[in-house]
GROMACS .gro file of C-alpha atoms in nm:
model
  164
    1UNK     CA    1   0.000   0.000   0.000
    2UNK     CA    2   0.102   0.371  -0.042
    3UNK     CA    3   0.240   0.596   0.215
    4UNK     CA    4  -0.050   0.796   0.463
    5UNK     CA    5  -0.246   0.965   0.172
    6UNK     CA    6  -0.476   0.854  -0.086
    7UNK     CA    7  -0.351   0.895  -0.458
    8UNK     CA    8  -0.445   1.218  -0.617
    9UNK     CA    9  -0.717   1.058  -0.806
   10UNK     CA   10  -0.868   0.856  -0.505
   11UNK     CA   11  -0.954   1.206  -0.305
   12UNK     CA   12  -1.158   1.321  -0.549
   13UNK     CA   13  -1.387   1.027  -0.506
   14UNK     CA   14  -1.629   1.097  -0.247
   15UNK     CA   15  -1.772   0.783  -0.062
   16UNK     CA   16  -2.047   0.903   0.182
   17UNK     CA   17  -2.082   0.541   0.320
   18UNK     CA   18  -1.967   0.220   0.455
   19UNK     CA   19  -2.146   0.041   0.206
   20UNK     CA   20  -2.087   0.273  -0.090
   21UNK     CA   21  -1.693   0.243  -0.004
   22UNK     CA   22  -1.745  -0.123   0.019
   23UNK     CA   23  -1.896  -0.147  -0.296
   24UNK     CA   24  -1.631   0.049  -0.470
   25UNK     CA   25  -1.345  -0.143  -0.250
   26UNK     CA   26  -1.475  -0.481  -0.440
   27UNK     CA   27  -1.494  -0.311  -0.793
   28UNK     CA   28  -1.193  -0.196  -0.795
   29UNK     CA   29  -1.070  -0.563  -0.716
   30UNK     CA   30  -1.329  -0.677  -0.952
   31UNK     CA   31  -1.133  -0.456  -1.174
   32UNK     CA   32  -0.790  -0.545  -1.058
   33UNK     CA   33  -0.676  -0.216  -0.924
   34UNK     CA   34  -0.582  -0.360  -0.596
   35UNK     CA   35  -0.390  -0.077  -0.491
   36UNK     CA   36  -0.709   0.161  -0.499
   37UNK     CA   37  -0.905  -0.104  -0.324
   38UNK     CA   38  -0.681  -0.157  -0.057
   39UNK     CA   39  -0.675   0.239   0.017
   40UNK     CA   40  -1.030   0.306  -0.003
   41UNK     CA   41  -1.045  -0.006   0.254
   42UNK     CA   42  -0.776   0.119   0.453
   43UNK     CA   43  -0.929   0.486   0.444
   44UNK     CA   44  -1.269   0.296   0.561
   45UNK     CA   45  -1.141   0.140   0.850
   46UNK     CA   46  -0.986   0.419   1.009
   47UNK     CA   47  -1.317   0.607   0.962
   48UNK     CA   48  -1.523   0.327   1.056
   49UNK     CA   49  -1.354   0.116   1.288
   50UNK     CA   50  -1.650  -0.014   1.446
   51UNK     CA   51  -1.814  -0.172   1.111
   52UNK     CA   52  -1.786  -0.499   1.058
   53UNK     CA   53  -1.813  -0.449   0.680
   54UNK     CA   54  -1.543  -0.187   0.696
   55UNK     CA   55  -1.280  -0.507   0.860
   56UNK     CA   56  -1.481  -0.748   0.601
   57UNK     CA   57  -1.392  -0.603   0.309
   58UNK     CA   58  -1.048  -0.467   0.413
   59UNK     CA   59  -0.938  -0.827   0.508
   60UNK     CA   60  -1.113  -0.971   0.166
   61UNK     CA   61  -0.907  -0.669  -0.031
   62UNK     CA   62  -0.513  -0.689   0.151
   63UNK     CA   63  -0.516  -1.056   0.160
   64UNK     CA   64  -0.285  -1.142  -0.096
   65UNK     CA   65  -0.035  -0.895   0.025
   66UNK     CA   66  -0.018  -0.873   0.428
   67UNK     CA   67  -0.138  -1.216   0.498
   68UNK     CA   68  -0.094  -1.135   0.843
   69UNK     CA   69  -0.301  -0.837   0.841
   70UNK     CA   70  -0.614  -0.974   0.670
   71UNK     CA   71  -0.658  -1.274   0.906
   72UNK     CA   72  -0.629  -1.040   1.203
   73UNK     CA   73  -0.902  -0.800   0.996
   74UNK     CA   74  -1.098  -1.073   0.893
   75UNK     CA   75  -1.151  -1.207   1.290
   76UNK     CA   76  -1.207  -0.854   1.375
   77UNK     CA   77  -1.502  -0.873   1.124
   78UNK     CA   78  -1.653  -1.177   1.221
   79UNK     CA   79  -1.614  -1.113   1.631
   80UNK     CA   80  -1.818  -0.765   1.523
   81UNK     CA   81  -2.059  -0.979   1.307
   82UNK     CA   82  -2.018  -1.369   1.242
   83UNK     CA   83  -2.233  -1.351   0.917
   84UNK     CA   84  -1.937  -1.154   0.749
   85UNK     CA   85  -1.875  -1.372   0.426
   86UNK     CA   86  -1.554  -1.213   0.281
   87UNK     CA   87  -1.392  -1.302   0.610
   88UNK     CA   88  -1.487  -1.620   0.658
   89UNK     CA   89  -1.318  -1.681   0.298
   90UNK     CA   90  -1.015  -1.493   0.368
   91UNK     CA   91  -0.938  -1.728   0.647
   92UNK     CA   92  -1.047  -2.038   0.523
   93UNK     CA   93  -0.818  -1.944   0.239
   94UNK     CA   94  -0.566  -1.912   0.426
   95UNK     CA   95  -0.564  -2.233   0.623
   96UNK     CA   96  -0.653  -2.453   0.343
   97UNK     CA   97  -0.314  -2.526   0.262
   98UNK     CA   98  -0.186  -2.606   0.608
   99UNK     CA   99  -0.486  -2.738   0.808
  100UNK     CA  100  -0.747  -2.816   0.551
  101UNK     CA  101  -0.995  -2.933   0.801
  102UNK     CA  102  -0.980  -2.638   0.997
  103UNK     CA  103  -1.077  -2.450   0.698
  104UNK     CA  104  -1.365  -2.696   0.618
  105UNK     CA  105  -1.447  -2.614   1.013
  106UNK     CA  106  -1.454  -2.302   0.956
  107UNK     CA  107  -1.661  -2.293   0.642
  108UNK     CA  108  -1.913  -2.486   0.809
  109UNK     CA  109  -1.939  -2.235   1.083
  110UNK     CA  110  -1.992  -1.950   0.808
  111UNK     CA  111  -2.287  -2.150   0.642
  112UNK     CA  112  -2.437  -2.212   0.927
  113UNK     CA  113  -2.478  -1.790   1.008
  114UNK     CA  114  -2.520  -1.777   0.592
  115UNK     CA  115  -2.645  -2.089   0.464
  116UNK     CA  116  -2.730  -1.934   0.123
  117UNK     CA  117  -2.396  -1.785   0.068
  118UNK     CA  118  -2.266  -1.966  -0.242
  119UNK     CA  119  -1.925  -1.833  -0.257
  120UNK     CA  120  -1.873  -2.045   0.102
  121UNK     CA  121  -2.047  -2.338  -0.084
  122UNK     CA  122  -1.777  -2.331  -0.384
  123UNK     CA  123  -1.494  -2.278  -0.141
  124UNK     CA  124  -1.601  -2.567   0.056
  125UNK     CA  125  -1.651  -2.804  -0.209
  126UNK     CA  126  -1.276  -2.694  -0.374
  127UNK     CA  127  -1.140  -2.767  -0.011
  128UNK     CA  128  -1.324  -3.098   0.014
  129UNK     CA  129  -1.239  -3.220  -0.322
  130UNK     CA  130  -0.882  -3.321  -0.244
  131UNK     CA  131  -0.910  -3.450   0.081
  132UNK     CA  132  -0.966  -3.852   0.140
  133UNK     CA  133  -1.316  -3.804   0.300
  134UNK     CA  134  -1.701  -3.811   0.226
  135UNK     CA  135  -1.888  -3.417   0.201
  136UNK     CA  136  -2.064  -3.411   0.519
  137UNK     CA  137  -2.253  -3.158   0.272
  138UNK     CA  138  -2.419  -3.367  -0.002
  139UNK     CA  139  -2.230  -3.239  -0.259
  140UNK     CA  140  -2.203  -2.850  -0.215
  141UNK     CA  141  -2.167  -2.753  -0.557
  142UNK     CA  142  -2.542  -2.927  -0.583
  143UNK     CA  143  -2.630  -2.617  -0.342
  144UNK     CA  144  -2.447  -2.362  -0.495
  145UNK     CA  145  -2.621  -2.404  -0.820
  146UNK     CA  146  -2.947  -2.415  -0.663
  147UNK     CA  147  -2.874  -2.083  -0.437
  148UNK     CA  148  -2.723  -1.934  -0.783
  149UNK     CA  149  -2.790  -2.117  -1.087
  150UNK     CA  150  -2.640  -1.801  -1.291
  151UNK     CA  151  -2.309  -1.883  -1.115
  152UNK     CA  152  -2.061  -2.039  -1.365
  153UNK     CA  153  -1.818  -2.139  -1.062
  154UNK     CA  154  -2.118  -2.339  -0.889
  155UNK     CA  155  -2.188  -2.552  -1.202
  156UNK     CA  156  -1.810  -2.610  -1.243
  157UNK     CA  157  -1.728  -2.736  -0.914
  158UNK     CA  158  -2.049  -2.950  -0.999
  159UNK     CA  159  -1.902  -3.085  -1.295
  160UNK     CA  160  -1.572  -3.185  -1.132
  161UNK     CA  161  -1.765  -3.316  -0.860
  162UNK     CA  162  -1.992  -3.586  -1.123
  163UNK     CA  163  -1.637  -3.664  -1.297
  164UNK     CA  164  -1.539  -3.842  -0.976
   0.00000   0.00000   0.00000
């Protein structure tokens, strides 16, 4: 991240609220202008240090650069509110490599406060698919298609899933 400031061109953008900067946060990563993401985040969550969405979508937007620093936002966000989906992902991302089952733990956790939030249905099922056990989940690519049918990422995991 840059020094203090915003870039030149970030000040001019006014964002009158935590949702309208979290909306623009994800855009930009959407986009692939992390840099501006991570700065309106980091802006947010000095102005709104209180928000759950503010730590949610500051954890979801530094995570590939201050590992460190987006776990420790992303339990900030779900301690203020455990129905926070960008952090549950951050984290399970993040310990899917070294402790898979935690993840899958903690993925189960998120659905249970979300149960119709697909991304944690995808993320669980790419998790799962490696790992020498039975879906406790009936297959949650299966649900992801049915929460989102228009989701490409739900029918592919569902695909991979009916090679098996």
């Amino acid at each position: 991240m840059r020094g203090r400031g915003l870039p030149a061109p970030e000040r001019s953008v006014r964002l009158t609220s935590v949702g309208q900067a979290v909306s623009f946060a994800l855009h930009a990563l959407k986009r692939g202008d992390a840099d501006r993401a991570c700065e309106v985040a980091s802006r947010l969550v000095r102005q709104a240090p209180h928000d759950a969405a503010a730590w949610d979508v500051f954890a979801f937007a530094v995570a590939d650069r201050e590992s460190a620093v987006a776990r420790a936002a992303a339990r900030r966000a779900l301690v203020l509110d455990p129905t926070r989906t960008l952090a549950v992902q951050t984290l399970a991302l993040r310990e899917a490599h070294a402790d898979p089952e935690r993840a899958v733990r903690r993925l189960a956790k998120g659905l249970v406060a979300r149960p119709a939030a697909t991304t944690l249905w995808i993320l669980l099922t790419a998790i799962l698919r490696p790992l020498p056990m039975t879906s406790p989940f009936a297959v949650p690519e299966r649900r992801a298609v049915l929460l989102d049918p228009g989701n490409p990422d739900g029918w592919l995991g569902f695909g991979h899933w009916s090679q098996a």
